[in-house]
PDB file of C-alpha atoms in Angstrom:
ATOM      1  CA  UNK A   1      85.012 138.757   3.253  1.00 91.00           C
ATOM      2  CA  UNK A   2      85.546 135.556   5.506  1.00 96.00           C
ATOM      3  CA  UNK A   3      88.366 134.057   6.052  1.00 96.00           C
ATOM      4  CA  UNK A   4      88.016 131.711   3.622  1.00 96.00           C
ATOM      5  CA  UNK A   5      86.410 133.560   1.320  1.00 96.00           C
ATOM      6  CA  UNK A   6      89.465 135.711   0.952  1.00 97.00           C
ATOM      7  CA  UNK A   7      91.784 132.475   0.864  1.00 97.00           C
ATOM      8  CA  UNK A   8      90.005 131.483  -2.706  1.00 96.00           C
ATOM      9  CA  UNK A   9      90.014 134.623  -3.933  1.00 96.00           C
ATOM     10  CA  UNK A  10      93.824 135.045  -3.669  1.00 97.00           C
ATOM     11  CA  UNK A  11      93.749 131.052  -5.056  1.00 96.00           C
ATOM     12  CA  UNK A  12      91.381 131.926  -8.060  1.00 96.00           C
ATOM     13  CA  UNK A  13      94.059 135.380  -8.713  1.00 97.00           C
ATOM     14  CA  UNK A  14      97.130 133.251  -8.745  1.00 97.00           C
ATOM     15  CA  UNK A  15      95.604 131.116 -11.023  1.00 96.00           C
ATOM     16  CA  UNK A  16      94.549 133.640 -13.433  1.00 97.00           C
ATOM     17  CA  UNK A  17      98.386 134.933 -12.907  1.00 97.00           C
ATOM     18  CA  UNK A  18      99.436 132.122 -14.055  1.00 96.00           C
ATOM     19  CA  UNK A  19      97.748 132.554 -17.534  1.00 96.00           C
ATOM     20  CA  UNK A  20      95.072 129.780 -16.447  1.00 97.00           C
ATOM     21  CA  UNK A  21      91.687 130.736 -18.425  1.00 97.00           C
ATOM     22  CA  UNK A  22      88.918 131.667 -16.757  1.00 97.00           C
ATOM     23  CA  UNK A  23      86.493 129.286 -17.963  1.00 98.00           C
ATOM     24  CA  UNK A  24      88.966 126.673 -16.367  1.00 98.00           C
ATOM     25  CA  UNK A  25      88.954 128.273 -13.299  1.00 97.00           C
ATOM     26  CA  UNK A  26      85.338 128.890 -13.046  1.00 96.00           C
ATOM     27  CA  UNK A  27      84.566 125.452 -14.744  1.00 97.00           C
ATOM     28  CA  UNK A  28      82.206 126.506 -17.164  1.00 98.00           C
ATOM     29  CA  UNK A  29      81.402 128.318 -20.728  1.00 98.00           C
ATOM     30  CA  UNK A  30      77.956 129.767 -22.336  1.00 98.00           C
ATOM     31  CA  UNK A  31      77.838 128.847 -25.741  1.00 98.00           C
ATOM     32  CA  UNK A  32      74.825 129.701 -27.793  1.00 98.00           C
ATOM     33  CA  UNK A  33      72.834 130.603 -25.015  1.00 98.00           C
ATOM     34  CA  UNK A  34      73.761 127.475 -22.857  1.00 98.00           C
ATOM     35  CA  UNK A  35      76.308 126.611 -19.844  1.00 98.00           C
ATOM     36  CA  UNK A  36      79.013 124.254 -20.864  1.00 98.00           C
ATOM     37  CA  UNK A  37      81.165 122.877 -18.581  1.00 98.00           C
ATOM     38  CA  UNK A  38      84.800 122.611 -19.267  1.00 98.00           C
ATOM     39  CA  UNK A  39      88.496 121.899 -18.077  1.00 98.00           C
ATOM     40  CA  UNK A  40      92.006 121.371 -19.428  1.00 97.00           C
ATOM     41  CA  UNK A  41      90.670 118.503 -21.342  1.00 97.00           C
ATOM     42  CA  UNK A  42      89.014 119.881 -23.622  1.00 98.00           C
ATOM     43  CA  UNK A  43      89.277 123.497 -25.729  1.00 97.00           C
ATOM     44  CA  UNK A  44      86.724 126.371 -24.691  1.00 98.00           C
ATOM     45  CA  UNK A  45      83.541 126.802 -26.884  1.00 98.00           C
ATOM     46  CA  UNK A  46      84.351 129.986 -28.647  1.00 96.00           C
ATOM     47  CA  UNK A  47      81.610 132.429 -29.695  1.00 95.00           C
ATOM     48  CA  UNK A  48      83.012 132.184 -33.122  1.00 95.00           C
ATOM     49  CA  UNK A  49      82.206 128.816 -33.825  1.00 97.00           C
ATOM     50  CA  UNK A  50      78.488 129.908 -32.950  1.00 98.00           C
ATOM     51  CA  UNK A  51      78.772 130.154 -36.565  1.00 98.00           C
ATOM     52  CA  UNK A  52      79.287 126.832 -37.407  1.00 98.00           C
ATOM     53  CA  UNK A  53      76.046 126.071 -35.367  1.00 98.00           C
ATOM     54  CA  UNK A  54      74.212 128.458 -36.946  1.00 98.00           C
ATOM     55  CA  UNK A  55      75.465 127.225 -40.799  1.00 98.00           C
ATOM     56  CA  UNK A  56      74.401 123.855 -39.852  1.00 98.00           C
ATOM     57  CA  UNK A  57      70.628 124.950 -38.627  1.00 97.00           C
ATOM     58  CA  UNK A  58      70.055 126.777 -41.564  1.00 96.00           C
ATOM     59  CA  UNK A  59      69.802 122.942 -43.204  1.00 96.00           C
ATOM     60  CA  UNK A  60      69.048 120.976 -40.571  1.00 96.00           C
ATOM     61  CA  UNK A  61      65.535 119.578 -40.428  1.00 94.00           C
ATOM     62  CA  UNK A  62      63.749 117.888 -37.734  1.00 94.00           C
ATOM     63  CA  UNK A  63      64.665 113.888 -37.387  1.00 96.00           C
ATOM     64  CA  UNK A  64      68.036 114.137 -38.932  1.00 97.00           C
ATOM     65  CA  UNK A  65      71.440 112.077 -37.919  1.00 98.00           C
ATOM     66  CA  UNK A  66      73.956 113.865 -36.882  1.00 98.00           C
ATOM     67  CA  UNK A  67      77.867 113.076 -36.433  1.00 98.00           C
ATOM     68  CA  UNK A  68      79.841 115.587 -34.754  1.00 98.00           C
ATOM     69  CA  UNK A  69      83.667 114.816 -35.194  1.00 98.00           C
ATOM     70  CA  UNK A  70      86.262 115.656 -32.767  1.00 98.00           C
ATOM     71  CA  UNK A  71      83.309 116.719 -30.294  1.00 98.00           C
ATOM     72  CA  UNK A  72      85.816 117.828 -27.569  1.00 98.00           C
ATOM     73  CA  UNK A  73      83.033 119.431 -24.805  1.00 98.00           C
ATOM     74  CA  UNK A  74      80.418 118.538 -27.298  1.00 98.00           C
ATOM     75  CA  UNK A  75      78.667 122.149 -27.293  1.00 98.00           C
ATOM     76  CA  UNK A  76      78.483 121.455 -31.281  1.00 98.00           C
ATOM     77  CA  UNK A  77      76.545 118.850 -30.720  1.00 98.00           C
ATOM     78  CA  UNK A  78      74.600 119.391 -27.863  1.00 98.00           C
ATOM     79  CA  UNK A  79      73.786 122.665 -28.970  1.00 98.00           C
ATOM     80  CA  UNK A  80      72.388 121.335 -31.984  1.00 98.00           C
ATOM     81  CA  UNK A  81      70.423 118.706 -30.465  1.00 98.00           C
ATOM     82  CA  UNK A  82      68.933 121.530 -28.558  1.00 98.00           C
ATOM     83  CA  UNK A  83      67.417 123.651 -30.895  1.00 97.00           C
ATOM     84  CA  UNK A  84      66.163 120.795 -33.196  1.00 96.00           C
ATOM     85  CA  UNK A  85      63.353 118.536 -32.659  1.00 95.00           C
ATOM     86  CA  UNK A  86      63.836 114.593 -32.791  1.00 95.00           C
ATOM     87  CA  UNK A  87      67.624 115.101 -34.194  1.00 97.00           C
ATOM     88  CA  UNK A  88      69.321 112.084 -32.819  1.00 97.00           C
ATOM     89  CA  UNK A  89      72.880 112.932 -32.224  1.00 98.00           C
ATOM     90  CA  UNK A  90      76.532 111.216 -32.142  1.00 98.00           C
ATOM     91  CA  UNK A  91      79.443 112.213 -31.081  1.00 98.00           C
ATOM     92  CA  UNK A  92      83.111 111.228 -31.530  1.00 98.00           C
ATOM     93  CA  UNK A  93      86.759 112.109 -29.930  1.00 98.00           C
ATOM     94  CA  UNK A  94      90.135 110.243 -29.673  1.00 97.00           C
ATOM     95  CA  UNK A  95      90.362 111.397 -25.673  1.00 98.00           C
ATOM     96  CA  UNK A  96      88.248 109.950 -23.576  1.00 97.00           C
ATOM     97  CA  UNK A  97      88.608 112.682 -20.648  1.00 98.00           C
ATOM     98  CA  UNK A  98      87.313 115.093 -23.506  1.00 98.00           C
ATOM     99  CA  UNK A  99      83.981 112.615 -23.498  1.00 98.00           C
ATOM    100  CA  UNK A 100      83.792 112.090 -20.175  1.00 98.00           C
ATOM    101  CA  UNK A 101      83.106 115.858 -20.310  1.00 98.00           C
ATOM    102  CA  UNK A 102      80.882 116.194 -23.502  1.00 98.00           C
ATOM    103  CA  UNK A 103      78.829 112.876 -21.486  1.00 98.00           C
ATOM    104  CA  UNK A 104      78.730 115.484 -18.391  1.00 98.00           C
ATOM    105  CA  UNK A 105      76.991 118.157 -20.446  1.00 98.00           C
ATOM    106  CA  UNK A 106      74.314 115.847 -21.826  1.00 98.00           C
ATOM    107  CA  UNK A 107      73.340 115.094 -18.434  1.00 98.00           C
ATOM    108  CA  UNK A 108      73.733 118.308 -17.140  1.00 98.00           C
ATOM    109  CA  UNK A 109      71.966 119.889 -20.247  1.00 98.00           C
ATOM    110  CA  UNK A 110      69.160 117.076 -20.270  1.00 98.00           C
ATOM    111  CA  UNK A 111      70.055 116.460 -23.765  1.00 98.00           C
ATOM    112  CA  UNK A 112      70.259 113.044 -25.478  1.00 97.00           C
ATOM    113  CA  UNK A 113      73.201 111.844 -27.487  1.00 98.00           C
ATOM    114  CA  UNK A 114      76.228 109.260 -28.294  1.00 98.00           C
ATOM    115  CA  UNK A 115      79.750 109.604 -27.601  1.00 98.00           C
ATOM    116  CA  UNK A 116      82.297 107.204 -28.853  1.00 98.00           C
ATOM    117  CA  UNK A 117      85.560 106.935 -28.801  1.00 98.00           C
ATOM    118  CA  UNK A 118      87.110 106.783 -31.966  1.00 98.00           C
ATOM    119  CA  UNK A 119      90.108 107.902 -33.676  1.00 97.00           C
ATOM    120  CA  UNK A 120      88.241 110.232 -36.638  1.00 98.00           C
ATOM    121  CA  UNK A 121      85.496 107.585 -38.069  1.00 98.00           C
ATOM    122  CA  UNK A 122      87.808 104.412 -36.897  1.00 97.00           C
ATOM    123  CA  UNK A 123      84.450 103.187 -35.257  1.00 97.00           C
ATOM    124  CA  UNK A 124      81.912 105.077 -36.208  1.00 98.00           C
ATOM    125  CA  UNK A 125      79.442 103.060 -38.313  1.00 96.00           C
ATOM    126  CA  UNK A 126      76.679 104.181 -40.550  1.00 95.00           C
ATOM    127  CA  UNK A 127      75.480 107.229 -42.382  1.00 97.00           C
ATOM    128  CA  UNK A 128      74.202 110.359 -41.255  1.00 98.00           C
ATOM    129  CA  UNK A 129      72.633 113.177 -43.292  1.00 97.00           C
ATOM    130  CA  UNK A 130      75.294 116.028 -41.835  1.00 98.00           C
ATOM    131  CA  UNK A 131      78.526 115.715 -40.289  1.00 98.00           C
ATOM    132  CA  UNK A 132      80.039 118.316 -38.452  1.00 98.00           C
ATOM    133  CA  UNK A 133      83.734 118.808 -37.406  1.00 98.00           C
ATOM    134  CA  UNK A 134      85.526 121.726 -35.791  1.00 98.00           C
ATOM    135  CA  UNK A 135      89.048 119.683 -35.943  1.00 98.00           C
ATOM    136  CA  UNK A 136      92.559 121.030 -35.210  1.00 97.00           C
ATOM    137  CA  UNK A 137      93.571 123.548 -37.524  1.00 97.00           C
ATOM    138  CA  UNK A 138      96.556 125.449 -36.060  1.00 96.00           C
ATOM    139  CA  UNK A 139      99.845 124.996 -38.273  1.00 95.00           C
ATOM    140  CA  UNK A 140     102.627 123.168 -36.248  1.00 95.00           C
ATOM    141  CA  UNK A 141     104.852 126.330 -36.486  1.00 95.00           C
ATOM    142  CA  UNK A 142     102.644 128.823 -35.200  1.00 95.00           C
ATOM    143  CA  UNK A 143     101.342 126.992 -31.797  1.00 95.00           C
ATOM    144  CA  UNK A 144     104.499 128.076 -30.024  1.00 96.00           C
ATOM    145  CA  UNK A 145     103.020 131.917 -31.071  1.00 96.00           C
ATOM    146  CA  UNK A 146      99.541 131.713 -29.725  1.00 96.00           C
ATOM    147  CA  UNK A 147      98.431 133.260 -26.115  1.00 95.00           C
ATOM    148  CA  UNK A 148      99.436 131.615 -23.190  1.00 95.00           C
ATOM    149  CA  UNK A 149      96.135 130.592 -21.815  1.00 96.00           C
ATOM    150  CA  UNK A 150      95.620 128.461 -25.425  1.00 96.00           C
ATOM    151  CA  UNK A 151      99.292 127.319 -25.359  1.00 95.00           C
ATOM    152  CA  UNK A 152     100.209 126.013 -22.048  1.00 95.00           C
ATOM    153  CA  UNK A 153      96.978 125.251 -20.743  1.00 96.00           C
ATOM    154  CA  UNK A 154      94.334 123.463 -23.573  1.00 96.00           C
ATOM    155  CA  UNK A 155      94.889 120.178 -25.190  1.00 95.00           C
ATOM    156  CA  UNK A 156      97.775 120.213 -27.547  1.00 95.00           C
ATOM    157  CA  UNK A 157      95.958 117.141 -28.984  1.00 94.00           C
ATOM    158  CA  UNK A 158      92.791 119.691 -29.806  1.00 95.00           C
ATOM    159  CA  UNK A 159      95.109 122.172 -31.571  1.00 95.00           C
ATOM    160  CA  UNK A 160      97.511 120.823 -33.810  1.00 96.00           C
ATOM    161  CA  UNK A 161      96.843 120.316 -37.412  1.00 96.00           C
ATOM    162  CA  UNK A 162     100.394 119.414 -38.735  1.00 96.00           C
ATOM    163  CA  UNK A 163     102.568 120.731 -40.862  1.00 95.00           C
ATOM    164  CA  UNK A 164     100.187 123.302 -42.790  1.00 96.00           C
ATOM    165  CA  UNK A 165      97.418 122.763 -40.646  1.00 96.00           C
ATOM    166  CA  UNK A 166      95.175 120.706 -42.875  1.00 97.00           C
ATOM    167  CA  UNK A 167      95.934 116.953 -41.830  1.00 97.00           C
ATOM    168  CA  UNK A 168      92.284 116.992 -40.792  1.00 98.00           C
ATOM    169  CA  UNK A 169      90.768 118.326 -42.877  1.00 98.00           C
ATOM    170  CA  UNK A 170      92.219 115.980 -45.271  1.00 97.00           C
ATOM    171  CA  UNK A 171      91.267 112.991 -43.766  1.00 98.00           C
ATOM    172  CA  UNK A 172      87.846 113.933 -42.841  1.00 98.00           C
ATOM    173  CA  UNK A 173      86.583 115.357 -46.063  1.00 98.00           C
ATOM    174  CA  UNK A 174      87.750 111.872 -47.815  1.00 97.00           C
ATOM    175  CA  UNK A 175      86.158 109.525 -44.678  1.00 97.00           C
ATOM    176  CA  UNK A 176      83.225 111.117 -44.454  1.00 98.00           C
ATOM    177  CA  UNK A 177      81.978 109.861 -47.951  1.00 96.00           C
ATOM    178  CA  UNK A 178      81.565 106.473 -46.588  1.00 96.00           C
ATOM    179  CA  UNK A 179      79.402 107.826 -43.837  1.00 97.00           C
ATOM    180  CA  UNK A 180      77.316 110.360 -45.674  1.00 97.00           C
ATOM    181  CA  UNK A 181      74.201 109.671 -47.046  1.00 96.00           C
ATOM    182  CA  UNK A 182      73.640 110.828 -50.864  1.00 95.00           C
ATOM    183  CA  UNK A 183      72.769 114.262 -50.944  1.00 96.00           C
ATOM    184  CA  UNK A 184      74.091 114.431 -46.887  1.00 97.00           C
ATOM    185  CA  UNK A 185      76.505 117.492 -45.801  1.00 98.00           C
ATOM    186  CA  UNK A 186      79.948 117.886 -44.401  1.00 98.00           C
ATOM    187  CA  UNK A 187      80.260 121.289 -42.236  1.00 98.00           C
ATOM    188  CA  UNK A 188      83.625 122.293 -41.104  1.00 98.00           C
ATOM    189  CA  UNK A 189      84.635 125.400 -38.621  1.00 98.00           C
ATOM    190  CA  UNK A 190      88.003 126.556 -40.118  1.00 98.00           C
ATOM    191  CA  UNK A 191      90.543 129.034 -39.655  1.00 96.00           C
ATOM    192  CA  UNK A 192      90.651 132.675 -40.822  1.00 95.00           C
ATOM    193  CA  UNK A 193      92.809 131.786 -43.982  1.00 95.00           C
ATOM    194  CA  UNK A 194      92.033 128.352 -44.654  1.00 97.00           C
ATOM    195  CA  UNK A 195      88.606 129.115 -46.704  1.00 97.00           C
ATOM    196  CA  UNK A 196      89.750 128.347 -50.239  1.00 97.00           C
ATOM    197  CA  UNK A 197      92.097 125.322 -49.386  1.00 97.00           C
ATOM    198  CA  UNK A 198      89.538 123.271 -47.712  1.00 98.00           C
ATOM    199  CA  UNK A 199      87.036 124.177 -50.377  1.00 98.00           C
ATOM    200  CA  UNK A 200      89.015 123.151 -53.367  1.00 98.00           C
ATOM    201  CA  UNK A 201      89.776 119.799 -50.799  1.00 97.00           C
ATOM    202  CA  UNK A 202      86.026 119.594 -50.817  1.00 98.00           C
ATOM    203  CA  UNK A 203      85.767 119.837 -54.236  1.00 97.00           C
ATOM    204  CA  UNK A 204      88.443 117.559 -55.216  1.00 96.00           C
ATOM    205  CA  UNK A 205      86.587 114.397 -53.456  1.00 96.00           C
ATOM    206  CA  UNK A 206      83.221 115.083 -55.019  1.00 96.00           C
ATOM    207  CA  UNK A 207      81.512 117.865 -53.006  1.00 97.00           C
ATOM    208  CA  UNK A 208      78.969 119.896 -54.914  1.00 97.00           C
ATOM    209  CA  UNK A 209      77.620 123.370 -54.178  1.00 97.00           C
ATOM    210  CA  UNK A 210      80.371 123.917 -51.883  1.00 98.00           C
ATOM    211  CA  UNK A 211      80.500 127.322 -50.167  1.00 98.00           C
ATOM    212  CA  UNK A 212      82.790 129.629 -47.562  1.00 98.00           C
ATOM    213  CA  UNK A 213      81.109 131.616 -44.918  1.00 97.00           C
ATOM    214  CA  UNK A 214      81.980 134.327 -42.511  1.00 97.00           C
ATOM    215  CA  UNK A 215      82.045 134.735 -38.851  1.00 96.00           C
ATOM    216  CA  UNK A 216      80.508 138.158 -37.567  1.00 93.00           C
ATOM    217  CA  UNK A 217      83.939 139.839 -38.318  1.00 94.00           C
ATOM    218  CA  UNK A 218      83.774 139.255 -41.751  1.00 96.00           C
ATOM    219  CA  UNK A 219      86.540 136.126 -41.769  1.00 97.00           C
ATOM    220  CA  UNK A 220      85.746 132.856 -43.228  1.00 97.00           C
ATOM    221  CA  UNK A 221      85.056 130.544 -40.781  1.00 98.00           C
ATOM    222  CA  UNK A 222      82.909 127.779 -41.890  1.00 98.00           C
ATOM    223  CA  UNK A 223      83.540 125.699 -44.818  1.00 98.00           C
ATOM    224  CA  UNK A 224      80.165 123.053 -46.162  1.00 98.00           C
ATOM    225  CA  UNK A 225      79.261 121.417 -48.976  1.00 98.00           C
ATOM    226  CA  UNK A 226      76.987 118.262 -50.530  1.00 98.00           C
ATOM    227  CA  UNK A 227      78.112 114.699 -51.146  1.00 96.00           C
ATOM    228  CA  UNK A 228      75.728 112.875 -54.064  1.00 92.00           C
ATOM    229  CA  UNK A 229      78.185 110.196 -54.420  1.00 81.00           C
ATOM    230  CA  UNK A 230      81.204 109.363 -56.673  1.00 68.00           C
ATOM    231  CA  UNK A 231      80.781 110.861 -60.393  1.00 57.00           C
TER     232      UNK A 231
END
């Protein structure tokens, strides 16, 4: 090794010492078969929400609106967008360094789409036919108990779901009725031990047909169901 080359490899160690993720180091993510990039503003695609993707493909037909809430890096999105044919695509986050990033990809990916920012669906206007949303869902107790690289280093702001973890979920579910087109779909990633909750929230505001699937290790981890309007 140069030099140099040995001066960032000791740099790119003491980073990683200091519990700094990998992907933030290195800048980037794959994520259903395409490079993301990433940094601290925004959480790393995980290969479990590959299932989310793949729940929403299953219904999603060429030419359909999309809204992808809390888009972060906007690999939901994107990804999406990707494997469909004339989709057209928006996407929405309260940060705007998290856009800034998700706009990067687009480019980066070639990929056409929207970002806003926008506090949930505080300016968001119109319907789509699905909405997506992988939104925080950690309970406010347990963030001080998660790894260091998720603690101290991604957004708080992308993590925290309040109290029990649903404030979120909550809010989304009853929004999205105004921005769903009748017989439109609401997909939600979720975590390990929030399946039945969210469903019954589902439920509750007029979702039909609504159904929990798993991730590849057999934990729920993706929550959707069909909005036909208020009984």
């Amino acid at each position: 090794l140069t030099t140099e080359q040995t001066r960032e490899y000791q740099s790119v160690l003491k980073k990683r010492a200091e519990r700094i993720p990998l992907q933030y180091i290195t800048g980037e993510q794959e994520f259903m078969g395409l490079t993301f990039h990433v940094n601290n503003n925004v959480l790393i695609p995980r290969q479990d929400t590959e299932t989310l993707v793949e729940e929403v493909m299953r219904y999603l037909r060429d030419g359909m609106e999309i809204l992808d809430v809390c888009t972060g890096s906007g690999c939901i999105l994107l990804s999406l967008l990707r494997y469909s044919n004339g989709c057209r695509g928006v996407g929405c986050d309260i940060s705007e360094k998290a856009l800034a990033v998700a706009g990067q990809n687009a480019k980066e990916l070639g990929i056409s789409a929207q970002f806003i920012q926008s506090d949930l669906f505080e300016s968001i206007e119109g319907r789509f036919e699905y909405i997506v949303s992988n939104p925080p869902y950690i309970r406010k107790d347990m963030i001080p108990t998660l790894m260091e690289e998720v603690r101290d280093h991604e957004p708080l702001i992308a993590l925290d779901g309040g109290e029990d973890g649903l404030d979120f979920y909550r809010k989304i579910t009853r929004e999205a009725t105004e921005h769903l087109y009748s017989g439109g779909m609401l997909f939600f990633e979720i975590g390990y031990d929030q399946g039945e909750t969210v469903k019954l929230l589902m439920e509750e505001e007029g979702y039909e047909e609504v159904t929990v699937s798993q991730d590849l290790a057999g934990l729920d981890r993706v929550v959707y169901g069909t909005f036909n309007g208020r009984k």
